[in-house]
Amino acid sequence: MESQKVDVSNLTRSKARVGSAIDYLTILFALWLLSGVFIDGYAHGHIDETLETFFTPWHAVLYSGFLACAIWFTSLTYRNYRLGWRGREAIPHGYGTGVIGVMIFAVGGLSDMIWHIILGIEVGIEALYSPSHLLLFLGGTLIVASPLKRAWVSQTAEGGTSPRLMQLLPALVSLGFATSFTAFFAMNYWAFSHGYPSQGYNDWLMGRGLQHYMYEQGRVIGIANILITNAILIIPIVWLLKRWNPPTGSFTLLMTIPMVFMSVLEGFDNYYMIAGGIIAGLIADILWRALQVSRGGWRVQLHLGLLSTLIWILYFLIIELQDKVAWEPEYWGGAIVLAVLCSVVFSKLSRTEPEV
């Protein structure tokens, strides 16, 4: 009996159109993994500071999420294998980096367990710089970014460069997850979690006799945190604009997702910062249409500059309403201007020109 031949060209088109159903399930498993990361982060800061064991409930959430992702990626690859694909071509179109991420995360997880058994549990910010944890960060970011990568390599099949929100939604959520992963490992520089400009922080310094040593240094650190946080939020947007004319709602999602996840680390004590992110995103979505930024050129730089302005004006306004801004106008005004200038530079360096 003559064996049935597989139409490779049809398979290629089929893989290129692996769409919403696959991506949404990937997002679900990525959410499981990312939730485990942030629950573990919260636990290290609030629950288990003296717990010397790798086997904790929050690690169970984290590593079960990874296992779910690994099984899911394996099942997708095996399905293509049964269709006749072999080797790397069996990996779903656009999901190759995610498969690599699974491997890196597995190595990082095994290394982390060995590290904890031999050297003990990391204390404080040591956890953010542990080599095994950095492997987890890299692998996890590649995993959650898979729907974004798939949309990037198959954009012509799903709305071209000007997709509707539902066509781009998995990619947007995926980018928001990757941004959240980055923010997690930069939590010590996440401005929304620290009150450097607040009167409360300055009173804390005064009460400990540190005003002469830390007075200006605290402001310098605070401004540095603002610039790092600004980069974490703006660079993914700049990267997005290199490929798509984002639909309405994109900026709101990309502002809200990392804000919500980072608030988990504080037990949502700073929930009001989430509101600031949502407001900034909503206004940015409105301005994108009002300024016709999709035409490119100077409008892109103007829009990103306005977005940074919104983010940091709202940041200082919320601090003023919650406590009081202790910084002099030269500091908080200069911080806003520096953030805006950085956003414009990011855009210029990337040669961002969204296509219509």
CSV table of C-alpha atoms in Angstrom, one decimal:
chain,number,residue,atom,x,y,z
A,1,MET,CA,0.0,0.0,0.0
A,2,GLU,CA,1.4,3.4,-0.9
A,3,SER,CA,1.9,5.6,2.1
A,4,GLN,CA,0.0,8.8,2.3
A,5,LYS,CA,2.1,11.9,1.7
A,6,VAL,CA,1.8,15.0,3.8
A,7,ASP,CA,1.3,18.3,2.1
A,8,VAL,CA,4.1,20.3,3.7
A,9,SER,CA,2.9,23.6,2.2
A,10,ASN,CA,-0.5,23.2,3.8
A,11,LEU,CA,1.1,22.3,7.1
A,12,THR,CA,3.2,25.4,6.9
A,13,ARG,CA,0.2,27.6,6.4
A,14,SER,CA,-1.7,25.7,9.1
A,15,LYS,CA,1.1,26.3,11.6
A,16,ALA,CA,1.3,30.0,10.6
A,17,ARG,CA,-2.4,30.3,11.5
A,18,VAL,CA,-2.2,28.6,14.9
A,19,GLY,CA,-4.5,31.3,16.4
A,20,SER,CA,-6.5,32.4,19.3
A,21,ALA,CA,-7.5,29.1,20.7
A,22,ILE,CA,-3.9,27.9,21.1
A,23,ASP,CA,-2.7,31.3,22.2
A,24,TYR,CA,-5.3,31.8,24.8
A,25,LEU,CA,-4.5,28.4,26.3
A,26,THR,CA,-0.9,29.3,26.3
A,27,ILE,CA,-1.8,32.6,28.1
A,28,LEU,CA,-3.7,30.6,30.7
A,29,PHE,CA,-0.7,28.4,31.5
A,30,ALA,CA,1.6,31.4,31.4
A,31,LEU,CA,-0.7,33.1,33.9
A,32,TRP,CA,-0.4,30.1,36.2
A,33,LEU,CA,3.4,30.2,36.0
A,34,LEU,CA,3.6,34.0,36.5
A,35,SER,CA,1.1,33.9,39.4
A,36,GLY,CA,3.4,31.3,41.0
A,37,VAL,CA,6.3,33.6,40.6
A,38,PHE,CA,4.6,36.6,42.3
A,39,ILE,CA,3.0,34.5,45.0
A,40,ASP,CA,6.5,33.1,45.8
A,41,GLY,CA,7.8,36.7,45.8
A,42,TYR,CA,5.1,37.8,48.2
A,43,ALA,CA,5.8,34.8,50.4
A,44,HIS,CA,9.5,35.6,50.6
A,45,GLY,CA,8.8,39.1,51.7
A,46,HIS,CA,5.9,38.5,54.1
A,47,ILE,CA,5.7,34.8,55.2
A,48,ASP,CA,8.8,32.6,55.0
A,49,GLU,CA,11.8,34.8,55.8
A,50,THR,CA,13.1,32.1,58.1
A,51,LEU,CA,11.8,29.0,56.3
A,52,GLU,CA,14.8,27.0,55.2
A,53,THR,CA,13.3,24.6,52.6
A,54,PHE,CA,12.8,24.4,48.9
A,55,PHE,CA,9.5,22.5,49.3
A,56,THR,CA,6.9,25.2,50.1
A,57,PRO,CA,3.3,25.7,49.0
A,58,TRP,CA,4.2,28.8,46.9
A,59,HIS,CA,7.0,26.8,45.1
A,60,ALA,CA,4.3,24.2,44.4
A,61,VAL,CA,2.2,26.8,42.6
A,62,LEU,CA,5.3,28.1,40.7
A,63,TYR,CA,6.6,24.7,39.6
A,64,SER,CA,3.2,23.2,38.8
A,65,GLY,CA,2.7,26.2,36.6
A,66,PHE,CA,6.0,25.5,34.8
A,67,LEU,CA,5.1,21.8,34.5
A,68,ALA,CA,1.7,22.8,32.9
A,69,CYS,CA,3.6,25.0,30.4
A,70,ALA,CA,6.1,22.2,29.7
A,71,ILE,CA,3.4,19.6,29.1
A,72,TRP,CA,1.4,22.1,26.9
A,73,PHE,CA,4.5,22.9,24.7
A,74,THR,CA,5.3,19.3,24.4
A,75,SER,CA,1.8,18.3,23.4
A,76,LEU,CA,1.8,21.0,20.7
A,77,THR,CA,5.1,19.8,19.3
A,78,TYR,CA,4.0,16.1,19.5
A,79,ARG,CA,0.8,17.0,17.5
A,80,ASN,CA,2.9,18.4,14.7
A,81,TYR,CA,5.2,15.4,14.9
A,82,ARG,CA,2.3,13.1,14.3
A,83,LEU,CA,1.3,15.2,11.3
A,84,GLY,CA,4.7,14.4,9.7
A,85,TRP,CA,7.0,17.2,10.9
A,86,ARG,CA,10.4,16.3,12.2
A,87,GLY,CA,13.1,18.0,14.3
A,88,ARG,CA,12.8,21.7,14.9
A,89,GLU,CA,10.0,22.0,12.3
A,90,ALA,CA,7.7,20.1,14.7
A,91,ILE,CA,7.7,23.0,17.1
A,92,PRO,CA,4.7,25.3,16.5
A,93,HIS,CA,5.4,28.3,14.4
A,94,GLY,CA,6.6,31.1,16.6
A,95,TYR,CA,6.9,28.9,19.7
A,96,GLY,CA,10.5,28.0,19.4
A,97,THR,CA,11.7,30.5,21.9
A,98,GLY,CA,9.1,29.2,24.3
A,99,VAL,CA,10.5,25.7,24.0
A,100,ILE,CA,14.0,27.0,24.7
A,101,GLY,CA,12.5,28.8,27.6
A,102,VAL,CA,11.1,25.6,29.0
A,103,MET,CA,14.5,24.0,28.8
A,104,ILE,CA,16.2,27.0,30.5
A,105,PHE,CA,13.6,27.1,33.2
A,106,ALA,CA,14.0,23.4,33.9
A,107,VAL,CA,17.8,23.8,34.3
A,108,GLY,CA,17.2,26.8,36.5
A,109,GLY,CA,14.7,25.0,38.7
A,110,LEU,CA,17.0,22.0,39.2
A,111,SER,CA,19.9,24.3,39.9
A,112,ASP,CA,17.7,26.3,42.4
A,113,MET,CA,16.8,23.1,44.3
A,114,ILE,CA,20.5,22.1,44.5
A,115,TRP,CA,21.5,25.6,45.5
A,116,HIS,CA,19.0,25.7,48.3
A,117,ILE,CA,20.0,22.2,49.6
A,118,ILE,CA,23.7,23.0,49.6
A,119,LEU,CA,23.8,26.8,50.3
A,120,GLY,CA,20.5,27.4,51.9
A,121,ILE,CA,17.6,29.8,51.1
A,122,GLU,CA,18.5,33.2,49.8
A,123,VAL,CA,17.8,36.1,52.2
A,124,GLY,CA,16.3,39.4,51.1
A,125,ILE,CA,17.5,40.8,47.7
A,126,GLU,CA,20.0,37.9,47.3
A,127,ALA,CA,17.1,36.0,45.7
A,128,LEU,CA,17.1,38.5,42.8
A,129,TYR,CA,20.7,37.9,41.9
A,130,SER,CA,21.0,34.2,42.5
A,131,PRO,CA,22.3,32.6,39.2
A,132,SER,CA,19.7,29.9,39.4
A,133,HIS,CA,16.9,32.5,39.8
A,134,LEU,CA,18.3,34.5,36.9
A,135,LEU,CA,17.9,31.3,34.7
A,136,LEU,CA,14.3,31.0,35.9
A,137,PHE,CA,13.7,34.7,34.9
A,138,LEU,CA,15.2,34.2,31.4
A,139,GLY,CA,13.3,30.9,30.9
A,140,GLY,CA,10.0,32.2,32.3
A,141,THR,CA,10.2,35.4,30.1
A,142,LEU,CA,10.7,33.3,27.0
A,143,ILE,CA,7.8,31.0,27.9
A,144,VAL,CA,5.2,33.8,28.5
A,145,ALA,CA,6.4,35.7,25.4
A,146,SER,CA,5.5,32.8,23.1
A,147,PRO,CA,2.1,34.2,21.9
A,148,LEU,CA,3.8,37.5,21.2
A,149,LYS,CA,6.5,35.8,19.1
A,150,ARG,CA,3.9,33.8,17.2
A,151,ALA,CA,1.9,37.0,16.4
A,152,TRP,CA,5.1,38.7,15.4
A,153,VAL,CA,6.1,36.1,12.8
A,154,SER,CA,2.6,35.6,11.4
A,155,GLN,CA,1.2,39.1,11.5
A,156,THR,CA,0.0,39.0,7.8
A,157,ALA,CA,-2.5,36.3,8.7
A,158,GLU,CA,-4.1,38.2,11.6
A,159,GLY,CA,-4.9,41.8,10.7
A,160,GLY,CA,-1.6,42.8,9.3
A,161,THR,CA,0.0,45.8,10.9
A,162,SER,CA,-3.3,47.3,12.0
A,163,PRO,CA,-5.1,44.5,13.8
A,164,ARG,CA,-8.3,44.7,15.8
A,165,LEU,CA,-8.0,44.4,19.6
A,166,MET,CA,-9.2,40.8,19.7
A,167,GLN,CA,-6.7,39.8,17.0
A,168,LEU,CA,-3.8,41.3,18.9
A,169,LEU,CA,-5.0,40.5,22.5
A,170,PRO,CA,-2.9,37.4,23.1
A,171,ALA,CA,0.2,39.2,22.0
A,172,LEU,CA,-0.6,42.2,24.2
A,173,VAL,CA,-1.2,40.0,27.2
A,174,SER,CA,1.9,38.1,26.4
A,175,LEU,CA,3.9,41.3,26.2
A,176,GLY,CA,2.4,42.5,29.5
A,177,PHE,CA,3.4,39.2,31.2
A,178,ALA,CA,7.0,39.5,29.9
A,179,THR,CA,7.1,43.1,31.2
A,180,SER,CA,5.8,41.9,34.5
A,181,PHE,CA,8.6,39.3,34.7
A,182,THR,CA,11.1,42.0,34.0
A,183,ALA,CA,9.6,44.3,36.7
A,184,PHE,CA,9.7,41.4,39.2
A,185,PHE,CA,13.4,41.0,38.9
A,186,ALA,CA,13.8,44.8,39.0
A,187,MET,CA,11.5,45.1,42.1
A,188,ASN,CA,14.1,47.0,44.0
A,189,TYR,CA,14.0,49.7,41.4
A,190,TRP,CA,10.2,49.7,40.9
A,191,ALA,CA,9.3,53.2,41.8
A,192,PHE,CA,5.7,52.4,42.5
A,193,SER,CA,6.7,50.2,45.4
A,194,HIS,CA,8.9,52.7,47.1
A,195,GLY,CA,8.0,56.0,48.6
A,196,TYR,CA,11.2,57.9,48.1
A,197,PRO,CA,9.4,61.2,47.3
A,198,SER,CA,7.0,60.9,50.2
A,199,GLN,CA,7.1,62.9,53.4
A,200,GLY,CA,6.8,59.6,55.3
A,201,TYR,CA,10.1,58.4,53.9
A,202,ASN,CA,11.8,61.6,54.7
A,203,ASP,CA,10.5,61.5,58.3
A,204,TRP,CA,11.8,58.0,58.6
A,205,LEU,CA,15.3,59.3,57.6
A,206,MET,CA,15.0,62.1,60.1
A,207,GLY,CA,14.0,59.8,62.9
A,208,ARG,CA,17.1,57.7,62.4
A,209,GLY,CA,19.5,60.6,62.1
A,210,LEU,CA,20.2,59.9,58.4
A,211,GLN,CA,19.1,63.2,57.0
A,212,HIS,CA,22.6,64.4,56.2
A,213,TYR,CA,23.8,61.1,54.7
A,214,MET,CA,20.7,60.2,52.9
A,215,TYR,CA,18.8,63.4,52.2
A,216,GLU,CA,20.1,64.1,48.7
A,217,GLN,CA,21.1,60.4,48.1
A,218,GLY,CA,17.5,59.4,48.7
A,219,ARG,CA,16.4,61.8,46.0
A,220,VAL,CA,19.0,60.5,43.6
A,221,ILE,CA,18.0,56.9,44.2
A,222,GLY,CA,14.3,57.9,43.8
A,223,ILE,CA,15.0,59.5,40.5
A,224,ALA,CA,17.0,56.6,39.3
A,225,ASN,CA,14.1,54.3,40.2
A,226,ILE,CA,11.8,56.4,38.2
A,227,LEU,CA,14.0,56.3,35.2
A,228,ILE,CA,14.4,52.5,35.4
A,229,THR,CA,10.7,52.0,35.9
A,230,ASN,CA,10.0,54.3,33.0
A,231,ALA,CA,12.2,52.2,30.8
A,232,ILE,CA,10.5,48.9,31.9
A,233,LEU,CA,7.1,50.3,30.9
A,234,ILE,CA,8.1,52.3,27.8
A,235,ILE,CA,10.6,50.0,26.0
A,236,PRO,CA,8.0,47.2,25.4
A,237,ILE,CA,5.6,49.8,23.9
A,238,VAL,CA,8.3,51.1,21.7
A,239,TRP,CA,9.1,47.5,20.6
A,240,LEU,CA,5.3,46.9,19.9
A,241,LEU,CA,5.1,50.0,17.8
A,242,LYS,CA,7.9,48.7,15.5
A,243,ARG,CA,5.5,46.1,14.3
A,244,TRP,CA,1.9,47.2,14.8
A,245,ASN,CA,-0.4,50.2,14.8
A,246,PRO,CA,-1.9,49.2,18.2
A,247,PRO,CA,-5.7,49.0,18.5
A,248,THR,CA,-7.6,51.0,21.2
A,249,GLY,CA,-7.1,49.4,24.6
A,250,SER,CA,-3.5,48.3,24.0
A,251,PHE,CA,-1.9,51.0,26.2
A,252,THR,CA,-4.4,50.4,29.0
A,253,LEU,CA,-3.5,46.7,29.0
A,254,LEU,CA,0.2,47.3,28.9
A,255,MET,CA,0.0,49.7,31.8
A,256,THR,CA,-2.4,47.7,33.9
A,257,ILE,CA,-0.9,44.2,33.7
A,258,PRO,CA,2.5,44.9,35.3
A,259,MET,CA,0.9,47.3,37.8
A,260,VAL,CA,-1.4,44.6,39.1
A,261,PHE,CA,1.3,41.9,39.3
A,262,MET,CA,3.8,44.2,41.1
A,263,SER,CA,1.1,45.1,43.6
A,264,VAL,CA,0.8,41.5,44.5
A,265,LEU,CA,4.3,41.8,46.1
A,266,GLU,CA,3.0,44.4,48.5
A,267,GLY,CA,-0.3,42.6,49.2
A,268,PHE,CA,-2.1,45.2,47.2
A,269,ASP,CA,-1.2,47.9,49.8
A,270,ASN,CA,-0.4,50.2,46.9
A,271,TYR,CA,-3.5,49.4,44.9
A,272,TYR,CA,-4.0,53.1,44.2
A,273,MET,CA,-1.0,53.0,41.9
A,274,ILE,CA,-2.9,50.5,39.7
A,275,ALA,CA,-5.6,53.2,39.3
A,276,GLY,CA,-2.8,55.5,38.1
A,277,GLY,CA,-1.6,53.0,35.5
A,278,ILE,CA,-5.1,52.4,34.2
A,279,ILE,CA,-5.8,56.2,33.9
A,280,ALA,CA,-2.5,56.8,32.1
A,281,GLY,CA,-3.2,53.9,29.7
A,282,LEU,CA,-6.8,55.1,28.9
A,283,ILE,CA,-5.6,58.6,28.2
A,284,ALA,CA,-2.8,57.2,26.0
A,285,ASP,CA,-5.3,55.2,24.0
A,286,ILE,CA,-7.4,58.3,23.4
A,287,LEU,CA,-4.4,60.4,22.5
A,288,TRP,CA,-3.1,57.7,20.0
A,289,ARG,CA,-6.3,58.2,17.9
A,290,ALA,CA,-6.7,61.9,18.5
A,291,LEU,CA,-3.1,62.7,17.4
A,292,GLN,CA,-3.2,60.2,14.5
A,293,VAL,CA,0.0,58.7,15.7
A,294,SER,CA,-0.3,55.9,13.2
A,295,ARG,CA,1.0,58.4,10.6
A,296,GLY,CA,4.4,58.1,12.3
A,297,GLY,CA,7.1,60.7,12.5
A,298,TRP,CA,7.2,63.2,15.3
A,299,ARG,CA,3.8,62.1,16.5
A,300,VAL,CA,5.2,58.9,17.9
A,301,GLN,CA,7.8,60.8,20.0
A,302,LEU,CA,5.1,63.2,21.1
A,303,HIS,CA,2.8,60.4,22.2
A,304,LEU,CA,5.4,58.5,24.2
A,305,GLY,CA,6.5,61.7,25.8
A,306,LEU,CA,2.9,62.5,26.8
A,307,LEU,CA,2.5,58.9,28.1
A,308,SER,CA,5.6,59.3,30.4
A,309,THR,CA,4.3,62.7,31.5
A,310,LEU,CA,1.0,61.2,32.5
A,311,ILE,CA,2.6,58.2,34.3
A,312,TRP,CA,4.8,60.3,36.5
A,313,ILE,CA,2.4,63.3,37.1
A,314,LEU,CA,-0.1,60.7,38.4
A,315,TYR,CA,2.6,59.0,40.4
A,316,PHE,CA,3.5,62.2,42.3
A,317,LEU,CA,-0.2,63.3,42.5
A,318,ILE,CA,-1.1,60.0,44.2
A,319,ILE,CA,1.8,60.3,46.7
A,320,GLU,CA,0.6,63.9,47.4
A,321,LEU,CA,-2.9,62.7,48.1
A,322,GLN,CA,-1.8,59.7,50.1
A,323,ASP,CA,0.9,61.4,52.1
A,324,LYS,CA,2.8,64.4,50.8
A,325,VAL,CA,5.5,64.9,48.3
A,326,ALA,CA,8.6,66.0,50.2
A,327,TRP,CA,10.8,66.6,47.2
A,328,GLU,CA,11.4,70.1,46.1
A,329,PRO,CA,10.0,71.0,42.7
A,330,GLU,CA,13.4,70.8,41.1
A,331,TYR,CA,13.6,67.1,42.0
A,332,TRP,CA,10.1,65.9,41.1
A,333,GLY,CA,9.9,68.3,38.0
A,334,GLY,CA,13.3,67.2,36.9
A,335,ALA,CA,12.4,63.5,37.3
A,336,ILE,CA,9.4,63.9,35.0
A,337,VAL,CA,11.4,65.8,32.4
A,338,LEU,CA,14.2,63.2,32.4
A,339,ALA,CA,11.6,60.3,32.1
A,340,VAL,CA,10.0,62.1,29.1
A,341,LEU,CA,13.4,62.7,27.4
A,342,CYS,CA,14.4,59.0,27.9
A,343,SER,CA,11.1,57.9,26.3
A,344,VAL,CA,11.7,60.1,23.3
A,345,VAL,CA,15.3,58.8,23.0
A,346,PHE,CA,14.0,55.2,23.2
A,347,SER,CA,11.7,55.9,20.3
A,348,LYS,CA,14.3,57.7,18.2
A,349,LEU,CA,16.9,55.0,18.7
A,350,SER,CA,14.5,52.3,17.7
A,351,ARG,CA,13.4,54.2,14.5
A,352,THR,CA,9.8,53.5,15.4
A,353,GLU,CA,7.5,54.0,12.4
A,354,PRO,CA,4.2,52.1,12.8
A,355,GLU,CA,2.8,51.0,9.5
A,356,VAL,CA,-0.8,51.5,8.4
